[in-house]
Coordinates of C-alpha atoms in Angstrom, one line a residue:
X1407 CA 31.5 -36.0 -8.9
X1408 CA 29.7 -38.4 -6.5
X1409 CA 31.0 -36.5 -3.5
X1410 CA 29.8 -33.2 -5.0
X1411 CA 26.4 -34.6 -5.6
X1412 CA 26.3 -35.8 -1.9
X1413 CA 27.1 -32.3 -1.0
X1414 CA 24.4 -30.8 -3.2
X1415 CA 21.8 -33.2 -1.9
X1416 CA 22.8 -32.3 1.7
X1417 CA 22.4 -28.5 0.8
X1418 CA 18.9 -29.3 -0.7
X1419 CA 18.0 -31.3 2.2
X1420 CA 19.0 -28.5 4.6
X1421 CA 17.1 -25.9 2.7
X1422 CA 14.0 -28.1 2.6
X1423 CA 14.2 -28.9 6.3
X1424 CA 14.2 -25.2 7.2
X1425 CA 10.5 -25.0 5.9
X1426 CA 8.3 -27.6 7.7
X1427 CA 5.3 -28.9 5.9
X1428 CA 1.8 -28.5 7.4
X1429 CA 2.1 -32.1 8.6
X1430 CA 5.5 -31.5 10.2
X1431 CA 5.0 -28.5 12.3
X1432 CA 7.2 -26.9 15.0
X1433 CA 7.4 -28.4 18.4
X1434 CA 7.2 -26.4 21.7
X1435 CA 10.9 -25.8 21.5
X1436 CA 10.8 -24.4 18.0
X1437 CA 12.9 -27.4 16.9
X1438 CA 12.2 -28.6 13.4
X1439 CA 12.2 -32.3 13.0
X1440 CA 14.6 -33.5 10.5
X1441 CA 13.9 -36.3 8.0
X1442 CA 16.1 -39.3 8.9
X1443 CA 18.7 -40.1 6.3
X1444 CA 18.7 -43.4 4.4
X1445 CA 21.7 -45.6 4.9
X1446 CA 21.6 -46.4 1.2
X1447 CA 21.7 -42.8 0.0
X1448 CA 25.4 -42.5 -0.3
X1449 CA 25.6 -45.8 -2.2
X1450 CA 22.9 -44.7 -4.6
X1451 CA 24.5 -41.3 -5.2
X1452 CA 27.9 -43.0 -5.9
X1453 CA 26.3 -45.2 -8.5
X1454 CA 26.5 -44.6 -12.3
X1455 CA 23.0 -43.0 -12.0
X1456 CA 24.6 -40.1 -10.1
X1457 CA 25.3 -37.9 -13.0
X1458 CA 21.7 -38.1 -14.6
X1459 CA 20.2 -37.5 -11.1
X1460 CA 22.4 -34.5 -10.5
X1461 CA 21.3 -33.0 -13.8
X1462 CA 17.7 -33.6 -13.1
X1463 CA 18.0 -32.1 -9.6
X1464 CA 19.8 -29.1 -11.0
X1465 CA 17.1 -28.5 -13.6
X1466 CA 14.3 -28.9 -11.0
X1467 CA 16.1 -26.4 -8.7
X1468 CA 16.5 -23.9 -11.6
X1469 CA 12.8 -24.0 -12.4
X1470 CA 11.9 -23.7 -8.8
X1471 CA 10.6 -27.1 -7.8
X1472 CA 13.3 -27.6 -5.1
X1473 CA 13.6 -23.9 -4.1
X1474 CA 11.6 -23.6 -0.9
X1475 CA 11.2 -19.8 -0.6
X1476 CA 8.1 -19.7 1.6
X1477 CA 7.0 -20.9 5.0
X1478 CA 4.2 -23.5 4.6
X1479 CA 2.0 -21.4 6.9
X1480 CA 1.9 -18.9 4.0
X1481 CA -0.2 -21.4 2.1
X1482 CA -2.9 -20.8 4.6
X1483 CA -2.9 -17.1 4.7
X1484 CA -4.9 -14.8 2.3
X1485 CA -2.0 -12.8 1.0
X1486 CA 0.2 -15.8 0.0
X1487 CA -2.0 -18.8 -0.3
X1488 CA -2.1 -18.2 -4.1
X1489 CA 1.2 -17.6 -5.8
X1490 CA 0.0 -17.4 -9.3
X1491 CA 0.4 -13.7 -9.7
X1492 CA 2.1 -12.0 -12.6
X1493 CA 3.2 -8.5 -13.8
X1494 CA -0.4 -7.7 -14.9
X1495 CA -1.8 -8.5 -11.5
X1496 CA 1.0 -6.4 -9.9
X1497 CA 0.2 -3.5 -12.1
X1498 CA -3.6 -3.7 -11.2
X1499 CA -3.0 -3.9 -7.5
X1500 CA -0.3 -1.2 -7.5
X1501 CA -2.3 1.2 -9.6
X1502 CA -5.5 0.7 -7.5
X1503 CA -3.7 1.2 -4.2
X1504 CA -1.4 3.9 -5.5
X1505 CA -4.1 6.4 -6.6
X1506 CA -6.5 7.7 -4.0
X1507 CA -8.9 10.6 -3.4
X1508 CA -6.0 12.3 -1.6
X1509 CA -4.5 13.3 -5.1
X1510 CA -7.4 15.7 -5.5
X1511 CA -5.7 17.9 -2.9
X1512 CA -2.5 18.4 -5.0
X1513 CA -3.6 21.7 -6.7
X1514 CA -4.2 23.0 -3.1
X1515 CA -0.5 22.4 -2.4
X1516 CA 0.4 24.6 -5.4
X1517 CA -1.5 27.5 -3.8
X1518 CA 1.3 27.7 -1.1
X1519 CA 4.3 26.5 -3.1
X1520 CA 3.5 28.3 -6.4
X1521 CA 4.4 27.1 -9.9
X1522 CA 8.1 26.4 -9.6
X1523 CA 8.4 25.0 -6.2
X1524 CA 5.1 23.0 -6.6
X1525 CA 6.4 21.2 -9.7
X1526 CA 9.9 20.7 -8.3
X1527 CA 8.5 19.2 -5.0
X1528 CA 6.1 16.9 -6.8
X1529 CA 8.8 15.6 -9.2
X1530 CA 11.3 15.1 -6.4
X1531 CA 8.9 13.2 -4.1
X1532 CA 7.7 11.1 -7.1
X1533 CA 11.3 10.0 -7.9
X1534 CA 12.0 9.4 -4.2
X1535 CA 9.1 7.2 -3.5
X1536 CA 9.7 5.3 -6.8
X1537 CA 13.3 4.6 -5.7
X1538 CA 12.0 3.3 -2.3
X1539 CA 9.6 1.0 -4.1
X1540 CA 12.5 -0.4 -6.0
X1541 CA 14.4 -0.9 -2.7
X1542 CA 11.4 -2.9 -1.2
X1543 CA 11.1 -5.1 -4.4
X1544 CA 14.7 -6.0 -4.1
X1545 CA 14.6 -6.7 -0.4
X1546 CA 11.7 -9.0 -0.8
X1547 CA 14.1 -12.0 -1.5
X1548 CA 17.2 -10.4 0.1
X1549 CA 18.0 -13.6 2.2
X1550 CA 18.6 -17.0 0.5
X1551 CA 15.7 -19.3 0.9
X1552 CA 13.4 -16.7 2.5
X1553 CA 10.8 -14.3 1.3
X1554 CA 9.6 -11.2 3.2
X1555 CA 6.0 -11.0 2.1
X1556 CA 4.9 -8.5 4.8
X1557 CA 6.3 -5.1 5.6
X1558 CA 6.4 -5.8 9.3
X1559 CA 8.4 -9.0 8.8
X1560 CA 11.0 -7.1 6.8
X1561 CA 11.2 -4.3 9.3
X1562 CA 11.8 -6.9 12.1
X1563 CA 14.5 -8.6 10.1
X1564 CA 16.2 -5.3 9.4
X1565 CA 16.0 -3.5 12.8
X1566 CA 15.4 -6.5 15.2
X1567 CA 12.1 -7.9 16.6
X1568 CA 11.4 -5.2 19.1
X1569 CA 12.6 -2.0 17.2
X1570 CA 11.1 -3.4 14.0
X1571 CA 7.7 -3.7 15.6
X1572 CA 7.9 -0.2 17.1
X1573 CA 8.9 1.4 13.9
X1574 CA 6.5 -0.4 11.5
X1575 CA 3.5 -1.7 13.5
X1576 CA 1.6 1.5 14.1
X1577 CA 2.2 3.0 10.7
X1578 CA 1.2 -0.1 8.8
X1579 CA -1.8 -0.6 11.0
X1580 CA -3.0 2.9 10.2
X1581 CA -2.1 2.6 6.5
X1582 CA -4.3 -0.6 6.4
X1583 CA -7.1 -0.3 9.0
X1584 CA -7.1 3.5 9.2
X1585 CA -7.3 3.8 5.3
X1586 CA -10.3 1.4 5.4
X1587 CA -12.1 3.6 7.9
X1588 CA -11.3 6.7 5.8
X1589 CA -12.6 4.9 2.7
X1590 CA -15.9 4.2 4.5
X1591 CA -16.3 7.9 5.5
X1592 CA -15.4 9.2 1.9
X1593 CA -17.2 6.4 0.1
X1594 CA -20.4 6.6 2.1
X1595 CA -20.5 10.4 1.9
X1596 CA -19.8 10.3 -1.9
X1597 CA -22.5 7.7 -2.3
X1598 CA -24.9 10.1 -0.7
X1599 CA -23.9 12.8 -3.1
X1600 CA -24.3 10.5 -6.0
X1601 CA -27.8 9.5 -5.2
X1602 CA -28.7 13.2 -4.5
X1603 CA -27.2 14.2 -7.8
X1604 CA -29.1 11.8 -9.9
X1605 CA -32.3 12.1 -7.8
X1606 CA -32.6 8.3 -7.5
X1607 CA -34.4 8.1 -4.1
X1608 CA -37.5 9.6 -2.6
X1609 CA -36.6 9.0 1.2
X1610 CA -33.1 10.3 1.8
X1611 CA -30.9 8.1 4.0
X1612 CA -28.8 9.6 6.8
X1613 CA -25.0 9.8 6.6
X1614 CA -24.7 6.9 9.0
X1615 CA -27.0 4.7 6.9
X1616 CA -25.0 5.5 3.8
X1617 CA -21.8 4.4 5.8
X1618 CA -23.6 1.2 6.5
X1619 CA -24.6 0.7 2.8
X1620 CA -21.0 1.2 1.8
X1621 CA -19.6 -1.1 4.6
X1622 CA -22.1 -3.9 3.7
X1623 CA -21.0 -3.7 0.0
X1624 CA -17.3 -3.7 1.0
X1625 CA -17.9 -6.8 3.2
X1626 CA -19.6 -8.7 0.5
X1627 CA -16.7 -8.1 -1.8
X1628 CA -14.3 -9.0 1.0
X1629 CA -15.4 -12.6 0.9
X1630 CA -13.1 -13.3 -2.0
X1631 CA -10.4 -15.6 -0.5
X1632 CA -7.0 -14.2 -1.3
X1633 CA -5.1 -11.2 -2.7
X1634 CA -4.8 -12.8 -6.2
X1635 CA -8.5 -13.4 -6.4
X1636 CA -9.2 -9.6 -6.2
X1637 CA -7.0 -8.8 -9.3
X1638 CA -10.1 -8.2 -11.3
X1639 CA -11.5 -5.9 -8.7
X1640 CA -8.2 -3.9 -8.6
X1641 CA -8.4 -3.6 -12.3
X1642 CA -11.9 -2.0 -12.0
X1643 CA -10.7 0.2 -9.3
X1644 CA -7.6 1.4 -11.3
X1645 CA -9.8 2.2 -14.3
X1646 CA -12.2 4.2 -12.1
X1647 CA -9.4 6.1 -10.4
X1648 CA -7.8 7.0 -13.7
X1649 CA -11.1 8.1 -15.2
X1650 CA -12.4 10.4 -12.4
X1651 CA -8.9 12.0 -12.2
X1652 CA -8.9 12.7 -15.9
X1653 CA -12.5 13.9 -16.0
X1654 CA -11.8 16.3 -13.1
X1655 CA -8.8 18.1 -14.6
X1656 CA -10.0 18.0 -18.3
X1657 CA -13.4 19.6 -17.4
X1658 CA -11.7 22.2 -15.2
X1659 CA -9.5 23.3 -18.1
X1660 CA -12.1 23.1 -20.8
X1661 CA -14.6 25.2 -18.8
X1662 CA -12.0 28.0 -18.3
X1663 CA -11.0 29.9 -15.3
X1664 CA -13.6 31.6 -13.1
X1665 CA -13.3 35.3 -12.5
X1666 CA -10.8 36.5 -9.9
X1667 CA -8.3 33.8 -10.3
X1668 CA -4.8 34.7 -9.0
X1669 CA -1.5 32.9 -8.7
X1670 CA 0.1 35.2 -6.2
X1671 CA 1.6 33.3 -3.2
X1672 CA -0.8 33.6 -0.2
X1673 CA 0.7 35.8 2.5
X1674 CA 0.6 34.7 6.1
X1675 CA 0.5 36.8 9.2
X1676 CA 3.7 35.4 10.8
X1677 CA 6.8 33.5 9.7
X1678 CA 5.7 30.4 11.8
X1679 CA 2.3 30.3 10.0
X1680 CA 4.1 30.6 6.6
X1681 CA 6.5 27.7 7.5
X1682 CA 3.6 25.6 8.7
X1683 CA 1.6 26.2 5.5
X1684 CA 4.7 25.1 3.5
X1685 CA 5.0 22.0 5.6
X1686 CA 1.3 21.3 5.1
X1687 CA 1.7 21.7 1.3
X1688 CA 4.7 19.3 1.3
X1689 CA 2.6 16.9 3.4
X1690 CA -0.2 17.0 0.8
X1691 CA 2.3 16.0 -1.9
X1692 CA 3.9 13.3 0.2
X1693 CA 0.6 11.8 1.2
X1694 CA -0.5 11.7 -2.4
X1695 CA 1.8 8.6 -2.9
X1696 CA 0.7 5.6 -1.0
X1697 CA 0.8 1.8 -1.2
X1698 CA 4.4 1.1 -0.1
X1699 CA 3.0 -0.9 2.9
X1700 CA 1.4 -3.3 0.3
X1701 CA 4.2 -3.8 -2.3
X1702 CA 5.8 -6.7 -0.4
X1703 CA 2.4 -8.4 0.0
X1704 CA 1.7 -7.9 -3.8
X1705 CA 5.1 -9.4 -4.7
X1706 CA 4.4 -12.3 -2.3
X1707 CA 1.6 -13.5 -4.6
X1708 CA 4.1 -14.3 -7.4
X1709 CA 5.9 -17.5 -8.0
X1710 CA 9.7 -17.3 -7.6
X1711 CA 12.7 -19.5 -8.5
X1712 CA 16.4 -19.0 -9.0
X1713 CA 15.9 -18.8 -12.7
X1714 CA 12.8 -16.5 -12.5
X1715 CA 12.9 -14.4 -9.4
X1716 CA 9.7 -12.5 -8.4
X1717 CA 11.4 -9.1 -8.5
X1718 CA 11.4 -9.1 -12.4
X1719 CA 7.6 -9.2 -13.1
X1720 CA 7.0 -7.1 -10.0
X1721 CA 9.2 -4.3 -11.2
X1722 CA 7.6 -4.5 -14.6
X1723 CA 4.2 -4.1 -13.1
X1724 CA 5.3 -1.1 -10.9
X1725 CA 6.9 0.7 -13.8
X1726 CA 3.8 0.4 -15.9
X1727 CA 1.4 1.4 -13.1
X1728 CA 3.4 4.4 -11.9
X1729 CA 3.7 5.6 -15.5
X1730 CA -0.1 5.8 -15.4
X1731 CA 0.0 7.4 -12.0
X1732 CA 2.3 10.1 -13.2
X1733 CA 0.0 10.8 -16.1
X1734 CA -2.8 11.3 -13.6
X1735 CA -1.1 13.3 -10.9
X1736 CA 0.9 15.8 -12.8
X1737 CA -1.9 17.0 -15.1
X1738 CA -4.3 17.1 -12.2
X1739 CA -2.0 19.2 -10.0
X1740 CA -0.8 21.5 -12.8
X1741 CA -4.2 21.8 -14.6
X1742 CA -6.2 22.2 -11.4
X1743 CA -3.9 25.0 -10.2
X1744 CA -4.1 26.7 -13.7
X1745 CA -7.9 26.5 -13.7
X1746 CA -8.6 27.8 -10.1
X1747 CA -5.4 29.3 -8.7
X1748 CA -5.8 30.8 -5.2
X1749 CA -9.6 30.1 -5.5
X1750 CA -9.0 26.5 -4.8
X1751 CA -11.1 25.4 -1.8
X1752 CA -9.6 23.4 1.1
X1753 CA -11.6 20.3 0.0
X1754 CA -9.7 20.0 -3.3
X1755 CA -10.4 20.2 -7.0
X1756 CA -13.5 18.1 -6.9
X1757 CA -15.1 20.6 -4.6
X1758 CA -13.9 23.5 -6.9
X1759 CA -15.5 21.8 -9.9
X1760 CA -18.8 21.7 -8.1
X1761 CA -18.5 25.3 -6.7
X1762 CA -17.6 27.1 -9.9
X1763 CA -18.9 24.8 -12.7
X1764 CA -21.8 23.0 -11.0
X1765 CA -24.4 24.8 -13.1
X1766 CA -22.4 24.4 -16.4
X1767 CA -21.9 20.6 -16.0
X1768 CA -24.6 18.0 -16.7
X1769 CA -25.8 16.0 -13.8
X1770 CA -24.8 12.8 -15.8
X1771 CA -21.1 13.9 -15.6
X1772 CA -21.3 14.9 -12.0
X1773 CA -23.1 11.7 -11.1
X1774 CA -20.6 9.6 -13.1
X1775 CA -17.6 11.3 -11.3
X1776 CA -19.2 10.5 -7.9
X1777 CA -20.0 7.0 -8.9
X1778 CA -16.4 6.4 -10.0
X1779 CA -15.1 7.7 -6.6
X1780 CA -17.4 5.2 -4.8
X1781 CA -16.4 2.3 -7.0
X1782 CA -12.7 3.2 -6.4
X1783 CA -13.2 3.4 -2.6
X1784 CA -14.9 0.0 -2.7
X1785 CA -12.1 -1.6 -4.6
X1786 CA -9.3 0.0 -2.6
X1787 CA -11.0 -1.2 0.6
X1788 CA -10.4 -4.8 -0.5
X1789 CA -6.6 -4.4 -1.0
X1790 CA -6.0 -2.3 2.0
X1791 CA -8.0 -4.7 4.2
X1792 CA -6.2 -7.8 3.0
X1793 CA -3.2 -7.2 5.5
X1794 CA -5.6 -7.0 8.3
X1795 CA -7.3 -10.2 7.2
X1796 CA -3.9 -11.8 6.9
X1797 CA -2.9 -10.8 10.4
X1798 CA -6.0 -12.0 12.0
X1799 CA -5.7 -15.4 10.3
X1800 CA -2.0 -15.6 11.2
X1801 CA -2.9 -15.5 14.8
X1802 CA -5.3 -18.5 14.4
X1803 CA -3.0 -20.6 12.2
X1804 CA -0.1 -20.0 14.6
X1805 CA -2.0 -21.4 17.5
X1806 CA -4.0 -24.1 15.8
X1807 CA -1.4 -25.2 13.2
X1808 CA -4.1 -25.4 10.6
X1809 CA -5.8 -23.2 8.1
X1810 CA -8.9 -21.2 9.0
X1811 CA -12.2 -22.8 8.2
X1812 CA -14.3 -20.9 5.8
X1813 CA -16.9 -19.9 8.5
X1814 CA -14.2 -18.4 10.7
X1815 CA -12.6 -16.5 7.7
X1816 CA -16.0 -15.1 6.9
X1817 CA -16.6 -14.2 10.6
X1818 CA -13.2 -12.4 10.9
X1819 CA -13.8 -10.3 7.8
X1820 CA -17.3 -9.4 9.0
X1821 CA -15.9 -8.5 12.4
X1822 CA -13.3 -6.1 10.9
X1823 CA -15.9 -4.5 8.6
X1824 CA -18.2 -3.8 11.6
X1825 CA -15.2 -2.5 13.7
X1826 CA -14.2 -0.2 10.8
X1827 CA -17.9 1.0 10.5
X1828 CA -18.0 1.7 14.2
X1829 CA -14.8 3.8 14.2
X1830 CA -16.1 5.7 11.0
X1831 CA -19.3 6.6 12.9
X1832 CA -17.5 7.4 16.2
X1833 CA -14.7 9.4 14.5
X1834 CA -16.2 11.1 11.4
X1835 CA -13.5 13.8 11.7
X1836 CA -10.7 11.2 11.1
X1837 CA -9.8 12.5 7.6
X1838 CA -9.1 15.9 9.2
X1839 CA -6.3 14.2 11.1
X1840 CA -4.7 12.8 8.0
X1841 CA -1.9 15.4 8.1
X1842 CA -1.0 14.4 11.7
X1843 CA -1.3 10.6 11.3
X1844 CA 0.1 10.7 7.8
X1845 CA 3.2 12.4 9.1
X1846 CA 3.7 9.6 11.5
X1847 CA 3.3 7.0 8.7
X1848 CA 5.4 8.8 6.2
X1849 CA 8.7 7.0 7.1
X1850 CA 7.1 3.8 5.8
X1851 CA 7.2 5.4 2.3
X1852 CA 10.3 7.6 2.3
X1853 CA 12.7 6.6 5.2
X1854 CA 12.4 2.9 6.4
X1855 CA 13.1 1.3 2.9
X1856 CA 16.4 3.2 2.7
X1857 CA 17.4 2.3 6.3
X1858 CA 16.3 -1.4 5.8
X1859 CA 18.5 -1.6 2.7
X1860 CA 21.5 -0.5 4.7
X1861 CA 20.8 -2.9 7.6
X1862 CA 20.2 -5.9 5.3
X1863 CA 22.5 -5.3 2.3
X1864 CA 25.3 -3.7 4.3
X1865 CA 26.8 -1.7 1.5
X1866 CA 30.4 -0.6 1.8
X1867 CA 30.8 2.4 4.1
X1868 CA 31.0 5.8 2.2
X1869 CA 30.1 4.1 -1.1
X1870 CA 27.5 5.9 -3.2
X1871 CA 24.7 3.4 -2.1
X1872 CA 25.6 3.9 1.6
X1873 CA 25.7 7.7 1.2
X1874 CA 22.4 8.0 -0.8
X1875 CA 20.4 5.7 1.4
X1876 CA 21.6 7.2 4.7
X1877 CA 20.9 10.6 3.4
X1878 CA 17.3 9.8 2.2
X1879 CA 16.5 7.8 5.3
X1880 CA 17.6 10.6 7.7
X1881 CA 15.9 13.2 5.5
X1882 CA 12.7 11.2 5.5
X1883 CA 12.7 10.9 9.3
X1884 CA 13.3 14.6 9.7
X1885 CA 10.6 15.4 7.2
X1886 CA 8.2 13.2 9.2
X1887 CA 8.9 15.0 12.4
X1888 CA 8.5 18.5 10.9
X1889 CA 5.3 17.5 9.2
X1890 CA 3.9 16.2 12.5
X1891 CA 4.9 19.5 14.1
X1892 CA 3.2 21.5 11.3
X1893 CA 0.1 19.4 11.6
X1894 CA -0.1 19.9 15.3
X1895 CA 0.6 23.7 14.9
X1896 CA -2.2 23.9 12.3
X1897 CA -4.7 22.2 14.5
X1898 CA -3.8 24.4 17.5
X1899 CA -4.2 27.5 15.4
X1900 CA -7.2 26.6 13.2
X1901 CA -8.9 24.3 15.6
X1902 CA -10.5 21.0 14.8
X1903 CA -14.2 20.4 14.4
X1904 CA -14.6 17.3 16.7
X1905 CA -18.0 15.7 16.6
X1906 CA -18.2 12.1 17.9
X1907 CA -20.9 9.9 16.5
X1908 CA -22.3 12.8 14.4
X1909 CA -21.3 12.2 10.7
X1910 CA -22.2 15.2 8.6

């Protein structure tokens, strides 16, 4: 028994040595200094106290005190510096990041696909992306003694450092930074609509000035230190998103259909145009589901031990949040198409509500809907910007071997906010490229998780797990390619209204 305890203590010592403390950092050769062994350790562990000590160590390991699952550098970074998250926080973050204004375009996809194929496509994509979420949650702690709390790190572990960066860096950068730019454009424009609706100002501001107002508000909220600290903001954002989605489809149904509604499939002049319109509709459905680039980061805020692994509360939070998301998306898509049919404008159901029922709805409801959209954009900005903040601070902590001082953290977040504002002003047509860029980023949601599961878990060849994940992974990559082709074709045929530094 004494020899077994010595072996256990060596294993624990090895596990602990793999994660240096902030005071015991890597040297220039990436060699981790090892704690010298005491010459009396073997004698002590062979003593009659060995059995009680072994029981105590086993208990401490089970409850997580001796399970070192994180790099000490994580304690300095905004995503993982607080690991007090729980299933409720996971539900708030997932719900806030999982619903966006892109869901308002779902009824437009039904115009091309029709009732049957629209419902089938929406259901299949929902199940598919929920499965890939489960894969990511399981892969978070796929290696003993290591947690992958960033999507890019998991991709590099699965595909190798170079290929992992190529496959994940650009999509995750767009899904974080690009989403923040889009939120500034949508949030600033909706803020302008809100104040115009309620008539709350006498001297109208320009669109650029509204972008600036939104950006300043977002930067102020962004001063909260870490991902766990914005759980309350994510809760507010979740409630806002659920409310404006519900208001939109309920009012559309209650007010009845406008005259001339038809459910006939739109005919296109050529077969190529018809195929591209179908691809565009499938792209709208696929882009309605987002947040996969954040799921590992959200799980990284949770404590984890051998007895209570983090994937248990994380999956509970995801199941709850996606139940709510389903109750928002399906009624909105089906109810919106029922209400407007082929009269659905290209801007989505919110525009249809204003076009066909603007005179029948009180300004209070229209203003409330716009305000909820603004609030949700502000709250979503926080969670989507957090990986950017984390990456900026990672560069500093890697070089300086110390956490960022408060003034530098504030400056980095101010810098990112100003950069996002500049891009929003310079490229106000960026949302029009969502189909193209979204097609490039689609594998992050539908393909890469399946392929990473195969590379890391290595299921038995030709087993059900092997076959399903290979099939979904390849299908996701093919779908991404054809969606990009369809987006390029649509831009080439319909054109693109490019106006640099001229927000409208």
